[in-house]
C-alpha cells in the first residue's frame, strides 16, 4: 500500500514565481477580488500586487501559470500581452 505524500515535506514540493502584468488593477476592492481569485487555486502560496503587476508564488506540481491567468481573467481583468517572468521571484515572496 502506498503512503499519501505529506504536503509539508519540502522534498516533494517546488516553488515558482510569476510576474503577470495587467492593464488596470482598479480600486482596492477590485485588487482584493483578483487576489482572492488567485489564492482560491490549490498550489498558490502567496500573492502580491506591486507597480501594476501581480507577483504570485506557486507550486507548479499543483497549479500552472495558465490557471492563474484564467483566475485573473475571471474577474474581468485584462492581462497585458507580454511574456511573464517565471525565472525570478519578487524579493518579498518566498522562494
Coordinates of C-alpha atoms in Angstrom, one line a residue:
X1 CA 0.0 0.0 0.0
X2 CA 1.3 3.4 -1.0
X3 CA 1.5 6.2 1.6
X4 CA 0.0 9.5 0.6
X5 CA 2.6 12.3 0.1
X6 CA 3.0 14.7 3.0
X7 CA 2.4 18.2 1.7
X8 CA 4.7 19.6 4.4
X9 CA 7.6 17.5 3.2
X10 CA 9.7 20.1 1.4
X11 CA 11.5 17.5 -0.7
X12 CA 8.2 16.9 -2.5
X13 CA 7.4 20.5 -3.4
X14 CA 8.8 23.1 -5.6
X15 CA 8.1 26.8 -5.8
X16 CA 7.8 29.0 -8.8
X17 CA 7.2 32.7 -9.1
X18 CA 5.3 34.5 -11.8
X19 CA 5.0 38.2 -12.6
X20 CA 1.9 39.0 -14.5
X21 CA 1.2 42.5 -15.8
X22 CA -2.4 43.7 -16.0
X23 CA -3.9 46.7 -17.9
X24 CA -5.7 48.2 -14.9
X25 CA -5.8 47.0 -11.4
X26 CA -8.5 49.4 -10.4
X27 CA -9.5 50.2 -6.8
X28 CA -8.6 48.2 -3.7
X29 CA -11.8 46.2 -3.8
X30 CA -11.1 45.0 -7.3
X31 CA -7.5 44.2 -6.3
X32 CA -8.9 42.1 -3.5
X33 CA -11.2 40.3 -5.9
X34 CA -8.2 39.5 -8.1
X35 CA -6.0 38.2 -5.2
X36 CA -8.9 36.2 -3.8
X37 CA -9.5 34.5 -7.1
X38 CA -5.8 33.6 -7.4
X39 CA -5.5 32.4 -3.8
X40 CA -8.5 30.2 -4.2
X41 CA -6.4 28.0 -6.5
X42 CA -4.7 25.0 -5.0
X43 CA -1.0 25.4 -5.0
X44 CA -0.9 29.2 -4.8
X45 CA 1.4 30.1 -1.9
X46 CA 1.4 33.9 -1.9
X47 CA 0.3 36.9 -4.0
X48 CA 1.4 40.5 -4.0
X49 CA 0.4 43.4 -6.2
X50 CA 3.0 46.0 -6.9
X51 CA 3.6 48.6 -9.6
X52 CA 0.9 47.4 -11.9
X53 CA 1.8 43.7 -11.7
X54 CA 0.8 40.6 -9.8
X55 CA 3.6 38.6 -8.2
X56 CA 2.5 35.1 -7.5
X57 CA 4.4 32.3 -5.7
X58 CA 3.0 28.9 -6.5
X59 CA 3.7 25.1 -6.5
X60 CA 4.0 24.0 -10.2
X61 CA 3.1 20.5 -9.2
X62 CA -0.3 21.6 -8.1
X63 CA -1.2 24.5 -10.4
X64 CA 0.0 26.3 -13.5
X65 CA 0.6 29.8 -14.6
X66 CA -2.1 29.4 -17.2
X67 CA -4.7 28.5 -14.4
X68 CA -3.5 31.6 -12.5
X69 CA -4.1 33.8 -15.6
X70 CA -7.5 32.2 -16.1
X71 CA -8.4 33.1 -12.5
X72 CA -7.3 36.7 -13.1
X73 CA -9.4 36.9 -16.3
X74 CA -12.4 35.5 -14.5
X75 CA -12.5 38.8 -12.5
X76 CA -12.8 40.8 -15.7
X77 CA -9.2 41.9 -15.6
X78 CA -7.2 42.1 -18.8
X79 CA -3.7 40.7 -18.8
X80 CA -1.1 42.7 -20.8
X81 CA 0.2 40.7 -23.8
X82 CA 3.7 40.4 -22.5
X83 CA 5.8 37.4 -21.6
X84 CA 5.5 36.5 -18.0
X85 CA 8.7 36.2 -15.9
X86 CA 8.9 32.8 -14.2
X87 CA 12.7 33.0 -13.6
X88 CA 12.9 35.5 -10.8
X89 CA 10.7 35.9 -7.7
X90 CA 9.6 39.1 -6.2
X91 CA 12.1 39.9 -3.4
X92 CA 9.3 39.7 -0.7
X93 CA 7.9 36.3 -1.9
X94 CA 9.2 33.0 -0.5
X95 CA 11.3 31.0 -3.0

